[in-house]
């Protein structure tokens, strides 16, 4: 039995990924997130699919809490085979009004937490000669859009971090990849629709059709199941040479 730790897995994409891992029945799952009903969510998935779970509310901005979460997971399950850095936040604002504290929180949660967690699981992965690090970046890890300076800096940053650890992990059976989704209809995006409507001075329906899906050739939101099944594949034994990539799952946005 392998263990997967997924940050931000009590909502949206992270929860979708956790569900796909649970369906395989081949993983113990460490859930994490700030949702107050996180433990309930984790236990519900565990019961539904008959897999062992644990929950930690470690805050991505607190390195000591991240190290404690890894220690607790190793104490309970013996090891962490797969780390999925998924927790993330967004803030939409023109640069001149962009709040300093939002910049710092976005870089801290979306990028720096992946550094702390990768560092914390690395030694065990190296010793066992197996590891998978999957970073949930974004189409915005590859291209920019206006009003998202901190988010885009964090997502480009995590793509660079992914490539570096892919190189460092290669001699030890550790792969690292970034998944770069287009728009997925999660609470993060629901909030963005409202924020973007303000920033662009448009209706919410126009933001969806003229701003968000405008950039995708496939005019559909990406599903969490599609992302989850890709993550399950990247985590598998067969995906040994697939490393150092930033894989767009973005309806062709990056093809343009
Ligand atoms: P979401 O808001 O539904 O979930 C985010 C999760 O991160 C939640 O569980 C939340 O509690 C957790 N989180 C936030 N701040 C945290 C903190 N300080 N400490 C611990 N946990 C924290 O968002 P989502 O849309 O599912 O986003 C998940 C990831 O996917 C993010 O990295 C996001 O940038 C990325 N992404 C989302 C989309 C999209 O369209 N939704 C597209 C591309 C990439």
Tab-separated table of N, CA, C and O in Angstrom, residues 97-223:
chain	number	residue	atom	x	y	z
A	97	UNK	N	-2.617	48.488	-7.304
A	97	UNK	CA	-3.421	48.329	-6.086
A	97	UNK	C	-3.169	46.986	-5.409
A	97	UNK	O	-3.839	46.653	-4.432
A	98	UNK	N	-2.268	46.180	-5.950
A	98	UNK	CA	-2.116	44.807	-5.444
A	98	UNK	C	-1.594	44.858	-4.005
A	98	UNK	O	-0.489	45.337	-3.754
A	99	UNK	N	-2.353	44.333	-3.022
A	99	UNK	CA	-1.909	44.448	-1.633
A	99	UNK	C	-0.643	43.623	-1.366
A	99	UNK	O	-0.565	42.460	-1.776
A	100	UNK	N	0.328	44.239	-0.659
A	100	UNK	CA	1.593	43.546	-0.360
A	100	UNK	C	1.338	42.221	0.352
A	100	UNK	O	1.975	41.213	0.066
A	101	UNK	N	0.378	42.221	1.286
A	101	UNK	CA	0.159	40.997	2.069
A	101	UNK	C	-0.427	39.882	1.209
A	101	UNK	O	-0.181	38.705	1.445
A	102	UNK	N	-1.172	40.241	0.159
A	102	UNK	CA	-1.712	39.209	-0.753
A	102	UNK	C	-0.568	38.611	-1.573
A	102	UNK	O	-0.525	37.419	-1.830
A	103	UNK	N	0.354	39.461	-2.015
A	103	UNK	CA	1.530	38.958	-2.753
A	103	UNK	C	2.254	37.920	-1.901
A	103	UNK	O	2.518	36.804	-2.345
A	104	UNK	N	2.537	38.294	-0.650
A	104	UNK	CA	3.316	37.399	0.217
A	104	UNK	C	2.560	36.103	0.509
A	104	UNK	O	3.143	35.021	0.532
A	105	UNK	N	1.248	36.197	0.716
A	105	UNK	CA	0.468	34.987	1.012
A	105	UNK	C	0.433	34.069	-0.210
A	105	UNK	O	0.577	32.842	-0.089
A	106	UNK	N	0.272	34.644	-1.389
A	106	UNK	CA	0.192	33.816	-2.607
A	106	UNK	C	1.529	33.118	-2.863
A	106	UNK	O	1.560	31.909	-3.130
A	107	UNK	N	2.622	33.841	-2.742
A	107	UNK	CA	3.933	33.212	-2.954
A	107	UNK	C	4.162	32.145	-1.876
A	107	UNK	O	4.644	31.044	-2.150
A	108	UNK	N	3.768	32.450	-0.641
A	108	UNK	CA	3.973	31.508	0.465
A	108	UNK	C	3.164	30.231	0.298
A	108	UNK	O	3.681	29.122	0.465
A	109	UNK	N	1.885	30.374	-0.035
A	109	UNK	CA	1.005	29.198	-0.124
A	109	UNK	C	1.238	28.446	-1.437
A	109	UNK	O	1.382	27.219	-1.444
A	110	UNK	N	1.297	29.150	-2.549
A	110	UNK	CA	1.344	28.490	-3.860
A	110	UNK	C	2.735	27.963	-4.215
A	110	UNK	O	2.850	27.061	-5.033
A	111	UNK	N	3.781	28.563	-3.634
A	111	UNK	CA	5.144	28.196	-4.054
A	111	UNK	C	6.009	27.708	-2.890
A	111	UNK	O	6.519	26.579	-2.923
A	112	UNK	N	6.158	28.521	-1.868
A	112	UNK	CA	7.139	28.190	-0.829
A	112	UNK	C	6.740	26.938	-0.041
A	112	UNK	O	7.602	26.156	0.366
A	113	UNK	N	5.442	26.707	0.139
A	113	UNK	CA	5.018	25.507	0.879
A	113	UNK	C	5.474	24.240	0.146
A	113	UNK	O	5.817	23.237	0.773
A	114	UNK	N	5.516	24.290	-1.177
A	114	UNK	CA	5.962	23.118	-1.952
A	114	UNK	C	7.440	22.842	-1.686
A	114	UNK	O	7.871	21.681	-1.636
A	115	UNK	N	8.210	23.902	-1.499
A	115	UNK	CA	9.628	23.743	-1.150
A	115	UNK	C	9.763	23.043	0.202
A	115	UNK	O	10.471	22.047	0.340
A	116	UNK	N	9.042	23.547	1.218
A	116	UNK	CA	9.159	22.953	2.559
A	116	UNK	C	8.714	21.489	2.556
A	116	UNK	O	9.342	20.631	3.169
A	117	UNK	N	7.619	21.209	1.873
A	117	UNK	CA	7.087	19.837	1.911
A	117	UNK	C	7.968	18.876	1.118
A	117	UNK	O	8.199	17.748	1.543
A	118	UNK	N	8.462	19.328	-0.030
A	118	UNK	CA	9.329	18.460	-0.832
A	118	UNK	C	10.581	18.130	-0.018
A	118	UNK	O	11.022	16.971	0.032
A	119	UNK	N	11.116	19.160	0.635
A	119	UNK	CA	12.305	18.964	1.470
A	119	UNK	C	12.017	17.941	2.575
A	119	UNK	O	12.839	17.069	2.862
A	120	UNK	N	10.834	18.031	3.162
A	120	UNK	CA	10.495	17.151	4.284
A	120	UNK	C	10.307	15.684	3.862
A	120	UNK	O	10.571	14.783	4.646
A	121	UNK	N	9.848	15.440	2.645
A	121	UNK	CA	9.615	14.035	2.223
A	121	UNK	C	10.811	13.458	1.462
A	121	UNK	O	10.860	12.251	1.201
A	122	UNK	N	11.751	14.307	1.090
A	122	UNK	CA	12.799	13.934	0.134
A	122	UNK	C	13.681	12.781	0.620
A	122	UNK	O	13.950	11.835	-0.119
A	123	UNK	N	14.131	12.885	1.896
A	123	UNK	CA	15.092	11.902	2.413
A	123	UNK	C	14.501	10.485	2.331
A	123	UNK	O	15.147	9.555	1.856
A	124	UNK	N	13.242	10.342	2.754
A	124	UNK	CA	12.583	9.035	2.736
A	124	UNK	C	12.431	8.515	1.315
A	124	UNK	O	12.656	7.331	1.035
A	125	UNK	N	12.055	9.392	0.393
A	125	UNK	CA	11.897	8.970	-1.012
A	125	UNK	C	13.237	8.495	-1.571
A	125	UNK	O	13.301	7.473	-2.260
A	126	UNK	N	14.284	9.242	-1.258
A	126	UNK	CA	15.633	8.879	-1.747
A	126	UNK	C	16.057	7.509	-1.208
A	126	UNK	O	16.549	6.673	-1.945
A	127	UNK	N	15.821	7.304	0.094
A	127	UNK	CA	16.223	6.034	0.725
A	127	UNK	C	15.479	4.856	0.102
A	127	UNK	O	16.040	3.793	-0.107
A	128	UNK	N	14.196	5.052	-0.200
A	128	UNK	CA	13.388	3.957	-0.750
A	128	UNK	C	13.523	3.840	-2.266
A	128	UNK	O	12.928	2.974	-2.883
A	129	UNK	N	14.248	4.789	-2.857
A	129	UNK	CA	14.440	4.838	-4.315
A	129	UNK	C	13.115	4.886	-5.075
A	129	UNK	O	12.949	4.295	-6.138
A	130	UNK	N	12.163	5.564	-4.476
A	130	UNK	CA	10.886	5.789	-5.169
A	130	UNK	C	10.237	7.050	-4.604
A	130	UNK	O	10.145	7.224	-3.389
A	131	UNK	N	9.777	7.867	-5.500
A	131	UNK	CA	9.021	9.043	-5.061
A	131	UNK	C	8.349	9.708	-6.240
A	131	UNK	O	8.788	9.594	-7.390
A	132	UNK	N	7.244	10.353	-5.951
A	132	UNK	CA	6.521	11.115	-6.969
A	132	UNK	C	6.123	12.455	-6.351
A	132	UNK	O	5.442	12.474	-5.318
A	133	UNK	N	6.566	13.534	-6.998
A	133	UNK	CA	6.126	14.874	-6.575
A	133	UNK	C	5.307	15.446	-7.721
A	133	UNK	O	5.775	15.490	-8.869
A	134	UNK	N	4.083	15.808	-7.421
A	134	UNK	CA	3.182	16.350	-8.448
A	134	UNK	C	2.736	17.725	-7.961
A	134	UNK	O	2.144	17.846	-6.873
A	135	UNK	N	3.057	18.734	-8.731
A	135	UNK	CA	2.710	20.095	-8.342
A	135	UNK	C	1.553	20.588	-9.204
A	135	UNK	O	1.633	20.518	-10.437
A	136	UNK	N	0.513	21.054	-8.562
A	136	UNK	CA	-0.612	21.592	-9.332
A	136	UNK	C	-0.284	23.061	-9.609
A	136	UNK	O	-0.455	23.924	-8.744
A	137	UNK	N	0.241	23.286	-10.809
A	137	UNK	CA	0.568	24.654	-11.232
A	137	UNK	C	-0.696	25.235	-11.845
A	137	UNK	O	-1.749	25.282	-11.199
A	138	UNK	N	-0.633	25.605	-13.124
A	138	UNK	CA	-1.785	26.221	-13.788
A	138	UNK	C	-1.373	26.506	-15.225
A	138	UNK	O	-0.173	26.596	-15.529
A	139	UNK	N	-2.368	26.697	-16.098
A	139	UNK	CA	-2.048	27.250	-17.418
A	139	UNK	C	-1.272	28.549	-17.211
A	139	UNK	O	-0.399	28.912	-18.006
A	140	UNK	N	-1.545	29.210	-16.091
A	140	UNK	CA	-0.829	30.435	-15.733
A	140	UNK	C	0.581	30.172	-15.208
A	140	UNK	O	1.258	31.098	-14.776
A	141	UNK	N	1.015	28.920	-15.226
A	141	UNK	CA	2.431	28.604	-15.011
A	141	UNK	C	3.194	28.705	-16.319
A	141	UNK	O	4.428	28.635	-16.350
A	142	UNK	N	2.454	28.841	-17.419
A	142	UNK	CA	3.075	28.832	-18.758
A	142	UNK	C	2.832	30.144	-19.507
A	142	UNK	O	3.636	30.529	-20.346
A	143	UNK	N	1.706	30.762	-19.250
A	143	UNK	CA	1.383	32.046	-19.896
A	143	UNK	C	0.785	32.985	-18.846
A	143	UNK	O	0.344	32.540	-17.787
A	144	UNK	N	0.742	34.255	-19.169
A	144	UNK	CA	0.209	35.244	-18.217
A	144	UNK	C	-1.161	35.764	-18.642
A	144	UNK	O	-1.581	35.587	-19.789
A	145	UNK	N	-1.862	36.357	-17.707
A	145	UNK	CA	-3.045	37.179	-17.978
A	145	UNK	C	-2.912	38.400	-17.069
A	145	UNK	O	-2.264	38.314	-16.023
A	146	UNK	N	-3.543	39.489	-17.422
A	146	UNK	CA	-3.423	40.688	-16.599
A	146	UNK	C	-4.119	40.525	-15.241
A	146	UNK	O	-5.002	39.681	-15.099
A	147	UNK	N	-3.701	41.320	-14.291
A	147	UNK	CA	-4.292	41.448	-12.946
A	147	UNK	C	-3.997	40.271	-11.999
A	147	UNK	O	-4.607	40.157	-10.957
A	148	UNK	N	-3.075	39.372	-12.396
A	148	UNK	CA	-2.807	38.206	-11.538
A	148	UNK	C	-1.303	38.075	-11.276
A	148	UNK	O	-0.751	36.979	-11.342
A	149	UNK	N	-0.652	39.189	-11.000
A	149	UNK	CA	0.820	39.189	-10.949
A	149	UNK	C	1.377	38.159	-9.967
A	149	UNK	O	2.283	37.388	-10.316
A	150	UNK	N	0.859	38.114	-8.754
A	150	UNK	CA	1.434	37.218	-7.750
A	150	UNK	C	1.168	35.759	-8.118
A	150	UNK	O	2.059	34.901	-8.022
A	151	UNK	N	-0.049	35.467	-8.543
A	151	UNK	CA	-0.427	34.088	-8.887
A	151	UNK	C	0.456	33.576	-10.030
A	151	UNK	O	0.987	32.456	-9.981
A	152	UNK	N	0.617	34.411	-11.046
A	152	UNK	CA	1.391	33.974	-12.218
A	152	UNK	C	2.867	33.827	-11.874
A	152	UNK	O	3.521	32.870	-12.310
A	153	UNK	N	3.376	34.718	-11.029
A	153	UNK	CA	4.764	34.570	-10.571
A	153	UNK	C	4.902	33.257	-9.786
A	153	UNK	O	5.859	32.500	-9.975
A	154	UNK	N	3.924	32.956	-8.921
A	154	UNK	CA	4.017	31.728	-8.108
A	154	UNK	C	3.937	30.488	-8.987
A	154	UNK	O	4.648	29.508	-8.772
A	155	UNK	N	3.086	30.516	-10.003
A	155	UNK	CA	2.889	29.324	-10.837
A	155	UNK	C	4.050	29.129	-11.816
A	155	UNK	O	4.457	27.998	-12.090
A	156	UNK	N	4.608	30.218	-12.355
A	156	UNK	CA	5.835	30.074	-13.148
A	156	UNK	C	6.959	29.566	-12.237
A	156	UNK	O	7.780	28.750	-12.650
A	157	UNK	N	6.972	30.054	-11.012
A	157	UNK	CA	7.995	29.624	-10.055
A	157	UNK	C	7.911	28.132	-9.776
A	157	UNK	O	8.934	27.431	-9.754
A	158	UNK	N	6.697	27.623	-9.622
A	158	UNK	CA	6.582	26.201	-9.267
A	158	UNK	C	6.940	25.309	-10.463
A	158	UNK	O	7.445	24.200	-10.283
A	159	UNK	N	6.744	25.817	-11.663
A	159	UNK	CA	7.184	25.050	-12.845
A	159	UNK	C	8.714	24.943	-12.831
A	159	UNK	O	9.279	23.863	-13.054
A	160	UNK	N	9.386	26.019	-12.508
A	160	UNK	CA	10.856	25.981	-12.425
A	160	UNK	C	11.325	25.073	-11.306
A	160	UNK	O	12.273	24.288	-11.476
A	161	UNK	N	10.645	25.135	-10.176
A	161	UNK	CA	10.984	24.274	-9.029
A	161	UNK	C	10.810	22.800	-9.418
A	161	UNK	O	11.647	21.951	-9.109
A	162	UNK	N	9.732	22.509	-10.136
A	162	UNK	CA	9.448	21.134	-10.570
A	162	UNK	C	10.596	20.587	-11.427
A	162	UNK	O	11.043	19.445	-11.249
A	163	UNK	N	11.057	21.410	-12.364
A	163	UNK	CA	12.134	20.949	-13.260
A	163	UNK	C	13.400	20.654	-12.455
A	163	UNK	O	14.093	19.667	-12.709
A	164	UNK	N	13.686	21.510	-11.483
A	164	UNK	CA	14.912	21.339	-10.691
A	164	UNK	C	14.867	20.047	-9.890
A	164	UNK	O	15.830	19.270	-9.895
A	165	UNK	N	13.732	19.794	-9.215
A	165	UNK	CA	13.694	18.582	-8.395
A	165	UNK	C	13.594	17.326	-9.262
A	165	UNK	O	14.006	16.245	-8.849
A	166	UNK	N	13.074	17.470	-10.485
A	166	UNK	CA	13.089	16.322	-11.410
A	166	UNK	C	14.535	15.918	-11.683
A	166	UNK	O	14.868	14.721	-11.704
A	167	UNK	N	15.388	16.894	-11.884
A	167	UNK	CA	16.803	16.591	-12.145
A	167	UNK	C	17.463	15.995	-10.905
A	167	UNK	O	18.170	14.992	-10.985
A	168	UNK	N	17.177	16.588	-9.751
A	168	UNK	CA	17.811	16.094	-8.522
A	168	UNK	C	17.286	14.710	-8.124
A	168	UNK	O	17.994	13.917	-7.513
A	169	UNK	N	16.038	14.416	-8.481
A	169	UNK	CA	15.431	13.151	-8.067
A	169	UNK	C	15.731	11.994	-9.010
A	169	UNK	O	15.622	10.819	-8.620
A	170	UNK	N	16.112	12.322	-10.244
A	170	UNK	CA	16.268	11.274	-11.274
A	170	UNK	C	17.159	10.111	-10.843
A	170	UNK	O	16.793	8.944	-11.065
A	171	UNK	N	18.296	10.341	-10.196
A	171	UNK	CA	19.125	9.183	-9.819
A	171	UNK	C	18.497	8.311	-8.737
A	171	UNK	O	19.005	7.231	-8.446
A	172	UNK	N	17.422	8.776	-8.126
A	172	UNK	CA	16.849	8.061	-6.971
A	172	UNK	C	15.434	7.554	-7.232
A	172	UNK	O	14.690	7.258	-6.283
A	173	UNK	N	15.020	7.484	-8.478
A	173	UNK	CA	13.674	6.976	-8.779
A	173	UNK	C	12.575	7.941	-8.389
A	173	UNK	O	11.420	7.551	-8.206
A	174	UNK	N	12.937	9.205	-8.238
A	174	UNK	CA	11.918	10.217	-7.882
A	174	UNK	C	11.608	11.043	-9.130
A	174	UNK	O	12.524	11.580	-9.760
A	175	UNK	N	10.331	11.122	-9.489
A	175	UNK	CA	9.943	11.996	-10.600
A	175	UNK	C	9.214	13.225	-10.047
A	175	UNK	O	8.677	13.195	-8.941
A	176	UNK	N	9.226	14.273	-10.843
A	176	UNK	CA	8.502	15.498	-10.461
A	176	UNK	C	7.871	16.089	-11.704
A	176	UNK	O	8.543	16.241	-12.737
A	177	UNK	N	6.592	16.385	-11.597
A	177	UNK	CA	5.874	16.977	-12.729
A	177	UNK	C	4.893	18.020	-12.237
A	177	UNK	O	4.393	17.938	-11.110
A	178	UNK	N	4.625	18.972	-13.119
A	178	UNK	CA	3.600	19.974	-12.818
A	178	UNK	C	2.414	19.728	-13.737
A	178	UNK	O	2.592	19.452	-14.930
A	179	UNK	N	1.217	19.788	-13.175
A	179	UNK	CA	-0.012	19.746	-13.977
A	179	UNK	C	-0.494	21.192	-14.099
A	179	UNK	O	-0.537	21.916	-13.098
A	180	UNK	N	-0.826	21.580	-15.328
A	180	UNK	CA	-1.177	22.983	-15.585
A	180	UNK	C	-2.616	23.089	-16.091
A	180	UNK	O	-2.859	23.140	-17.310
A	181	UNK	N	-3.584	23.110	-15.175
A	181	UNK	CA	-4.982	23.138	-15.619
A	181	UNK	C	-5.404	24.496	-16.166
A	181	UNK	O	-4.914	25.542	-15.724
A	182	UNK	N	-6.343	24.442	-17.118
A	182	UNK	CA	-7.094	25.635	-17.496
A	182	UNK	C	-8.106	25.895	-16.388
A	182	UNK	O	-7.868	25.553	-15.226
A	183	UNK	N	-9.257	26.449	-16.730
A	183	UNK	CA	-10.236	26.795	-15.686
A	183	UNK	C	-11.045	25.583	-15.227
A	183	UNK	O	-11.565	24.817	-16.039
A	184	UNK	N	-11.105	25.428	-13.911
A	184	UNK	CA	-11.847	24.341	-13.273
A	184	UNK	C	-12.859	25.022	-12.355
A	184	UNK	O	-12.485	25.942	-11.613
A	185	UNK	N	-14.108	24.600	-12.400
A	185	UNK	CA	-15.121	25.318	-11.613
A	185	UNK	C	-15.101	24.863	-10.151
A	185	UNK	O	-15.800	23.941	-9.752
A	186	UNK	N	-14.240	25.497	-9.375
A	186	UNK	CA	-14.096	25.203	-7.944
A	186	UNK	C	-14.408	26.484	-7.182
A	186	UNK	O	-14.534	27.555	-7.789
A	187	UNK	N	-14.443	26.401	-5.823
A	187	UNK	CA	-14.689	27.633	-5.058
A	187	UNK	C	-13.700	28.748	-5.403
A	187	UNK	O	-14.062	29.924	-5.422
A	188	UNK	N	-12.432	28.376	-5.724
A	188	UNK	CA	-11.427	29.404	-6.072
A	188	UNK	C	-11.853	30.181	-7.315
A	188	UNK	O	-11.726	31.407	-7.372
A	189	UNK	N	-12.399	29.469	-8.288
A	189	UNK	CA	-12.802	30.121	-9.538
A	189	UNK	C	-14.131	30.856	-9.379
A	189	UNK	O	-14.314	31.934	-9.943
A	190	UNK	N	-15.019	30.295	-8.569
A	190	UNK	CA	-16.302	30.986	-8.327
A	190	UNK	C	-16.015	32.394	-7.793
A	190	UNK	O	-16.651	33.371	-8.195
A	191	UNK	N	-15.024	32.476	-6.885
A	191	UNK	CA	-14.699	33.774	-6.289
A	191	UNK	C	-14.065	34.678	-7.351
A	191	UNK	O	-14.340	35.875	-7.412
A	192	UNK	N	-13.228	34.053	-8.202
A	192	UNK	CA	-12.547	34.828	-9.242
A	192	UNK	C	-13.515	35.414	-10.252
A	192	UNK	O	-13.279	36.485	-10.784
A	193	UNK	N	-14.588	34.664	-10.518
A	193	UNK	CA	-15.577	35.166	-11.481
A	193	UNK	C	-16.104	36.510	-10.958
A	193	UNK	O	-16.144	37.502	-11.682
A	194	UNK	N	-16.410	36.548	-9.673
A	194	UNK	CA	-16.923	37.785	-9.072
A	194	UNK	C	-15.849	38.878	-9.092
A	194	UNK	O	-16.124	40.024	-9.481
A	195	UNK	N	-14.595	38.511	-8.708
A	195	UNK	CA	-13.511	39.514	-8.660
A	195	UNK	C	-13.195	40.066	-10.047
A	195	UNK	O	-12.959	41.260	-10.223
A	196	UNK	N	-13.163	39.158	-11.027
A	196	UNK	CA	-12.823	39.575	-12.394
A	196	UNK	C	-13.916	40.469	-12.967
A	196	UNK	O	-13.629	41.385	-13.730
A	197	UNK	N	-15.165	40.173	-12.579
A	197	UNK	CA	-16.273	40.994	-13.068
A	197	UNK	C	-16.042	42.442	-12.634
A	197	UNK	O	-16.242	43.382	-13.406
A	198	UNK	N	-15.545	42.589	-11.382
A	198	UNK	CA	-15.248	43.927	-10.869
A	198	UNK	C	-14.075	44.539	-11.635
A	198	UNK	O	-14.150	45.660	-12.129
A	199	UNK	N	-12.980	43.772	-11.752
A	199	UNK	CA	-11.755	44.303	-12.374
A	199	UNK	C	-11.987	44.684	-13.838
A	199	UNK	O	-11.491	45.702	-14.313
A	200	UNK	N	-12.731	43.840	-14.558
A	200	UNK	CA	-12.970	44.097	-15.989
A	200	UNK	C	-14.238	44.925	-16.226
A	200	UNK	O	-14.560	45.227	-17.370
A	201	UNK	N	-14.963	45.194	-15.136
A	201	UNK	CA	-16.262	45.893	-15.222
A	201	UNK	C	-17.195	45.223	-16.233
A	201	UNK	O	-17.652	45.824	-17.209
A	202	UNK	N	-17.404	43.921	-15.983
A	202	UNK	CA	-18.261	43.095	-16.857
A	202	UNK	C	-19.251	42.324	-15.998
A	202	UNK	O	-19.040	42.194	-14.791
A	203	UNK	N	-20.253	41.719	-16.647
A	203	UNK	CA	-21.142	40.818	-15.904
A	203	UNK	C	-20.399	39.500	-15.665
A	203	UNK	O	-19.428	39.188	-16.370
A	204	UNK	N	-20.870	38.715	-14.687
A	204	UNK	CA	-20.210	37.439	-14.391
A	204	UNK	C	-20.299	36.485	-15.582
A	204	UNK	O	-19.345	35.747	-15.874
A	205	UNK	N	-21.431	36.489	-16.285
A	205	UNK	CA	-21.579	35.597	-17.451
A	205	UNK	C	-20.553	35.980	-18.523
A	205	UNK	O	-19.940	35.100	-19.160
A	206	UNK	N	-20.325	37.276	-18.707
A	206	UNK	CA	-19.345	37.713	-19.701
A	206	UNK	C	-17.927	37.324	-19.291
A	206	UNK	O	-17.100	37.005	-20.137
A	207	UNK	N	-17.644	37.333	-17.977
A	207	UNK	CA	-16.305	36.924	-17.518
A	207	UNK	C	-16.062	35.463	-17.902
A	207	UNK	O	-15.004	35.109	-18.423
A	208	UNK	N	-17.059	34.600	-17.665
A	208	UNK	CA	-16.901	33.178	-17.996
A	208	UNK	C	-16.659	33.013	-19.494
A	208	UNK	O	-15.703	32.364	-19.921
A	209	UNK	N	-17.510	33.621	-20.306
A	209	UNK	CA	-17.449	33.370	-21.751
A	209	UNK	C	-16.395	34.193	-22.476
A	209	UNK	O	-15.734	33.696	-23.383
A	210	UNK	N	-16.220	35.462	-22.061
A	210	UNK	CA	-15.333	36.345	-22.823
A	210	UNK	C	-13.919	36.431	-22.257
A	210	UNK	O	-13.006	36.847	-22.955
A	211	UNK	N	-13.749	36.079	-20.968
A	211	UNK	CA	-12.397	36.171	-20.386
A	211	UNK	C	-11.847	34.777	-20.119
A	211	UNK	O	-10.800	34.398	-20.630
A	212	UNK	N	-12.570	33.970	-19.337
A	212	UNK	CA	-12.023	32.670	-18.922
A	212	UNK	C	-11.977	31.691	-20.096
A	212	UNK	O	-10.918	31.340	-20.580
A	213	UNK	N	-13.141	31.261	-20.562
A	213	UNK	CA	-13.162	30.218	-21.584
A	213	UNK	C	-12.757	30.752	-22.960
A	213	UNK	O	-12.460	29.979	-23.876
A	214	UNK	N	-12.693	32.049	-23.090
A	214	UNK	CA	-12.234	32.673	-24.340
A	214	UNK	C	-10.857	32.124	-24.730
A	214	UNK	O	-10.575	31.878	-25.892
A	215	UNK	N	-10.005	31.917	-23.717
A	215	UNK	CA	-8.629	31.482	-23.993
A	215	UNK	C	-8.535	29.990	-24.311
A	215	UNK	O	-7.529	29.523	-24.817
A	216	UNK	N	-9.543	29.220	-23.954
A	216	UNK	CA	-9.509	27.776	-24.227
A	216	UNK	C	-10.183	27.489	-25.570
A	216	UNK	O	-11.253	28.031	-25.856
A	217	UNK	N	-9.546	26.607	-26.362
A	217	UNK	CA	-10.182	26.187	-27.611
A	217	UNK	C	-11.393	25.307	-27.294
A	217	UNK	O	-12.431	25.398	-27.947
A	218	UNK	N	-11.249	24.440	-26.283
A	218	UNK	CA	-12.389	23.634	-25.820
A	218	UNK	C	-13.150	24.503	-24.819
A	218	UNK	O	-12.619	24.854	-23.767
A	219	UNK	N	-14.368	24.840	-25.147
A	219	UNK	CA	-15.128	25.812	-24.337
A	219	UNK	C	-15.838	25.141	-23.178
A	219	UNK	O	-17.060	25.214	-23.039
A	220	UNK	N	-15.045	24.440	-22.381
A	220	UNK	CA	-15.613	23.740	-21.225
A	220	UNK	C	-14.669	23.893	-20.066
A	220	UNK	O	-13.446	23.899	-20.279
A	221	UNK	N	-15.199	23.945	-18.863
A	221	UNK	CA	-14.332	23.898	-17.693
A	221	UNK	C	-13.655	22.524	-17.653
A	221	UNK	O	-14.243	21.516	-18.054
A	222	UNK	N	-12.404	22.487	-17.157
A	222	UNK	CA	-11.684	21.217	-16.968
A	222	UNK	C	-12.312	20.521	-15.753
A	222	UNK	O	-12.658	21.184	-14.775
A	223	UNK	N	-12.439	19.181	-15.815
A	223	UNK	CA	-13.059	18.488	-14.677
A	223	UNK	C	-11.989	18.024	-13.684
A	223	UNK	O	-10.843	17.744	-14.056
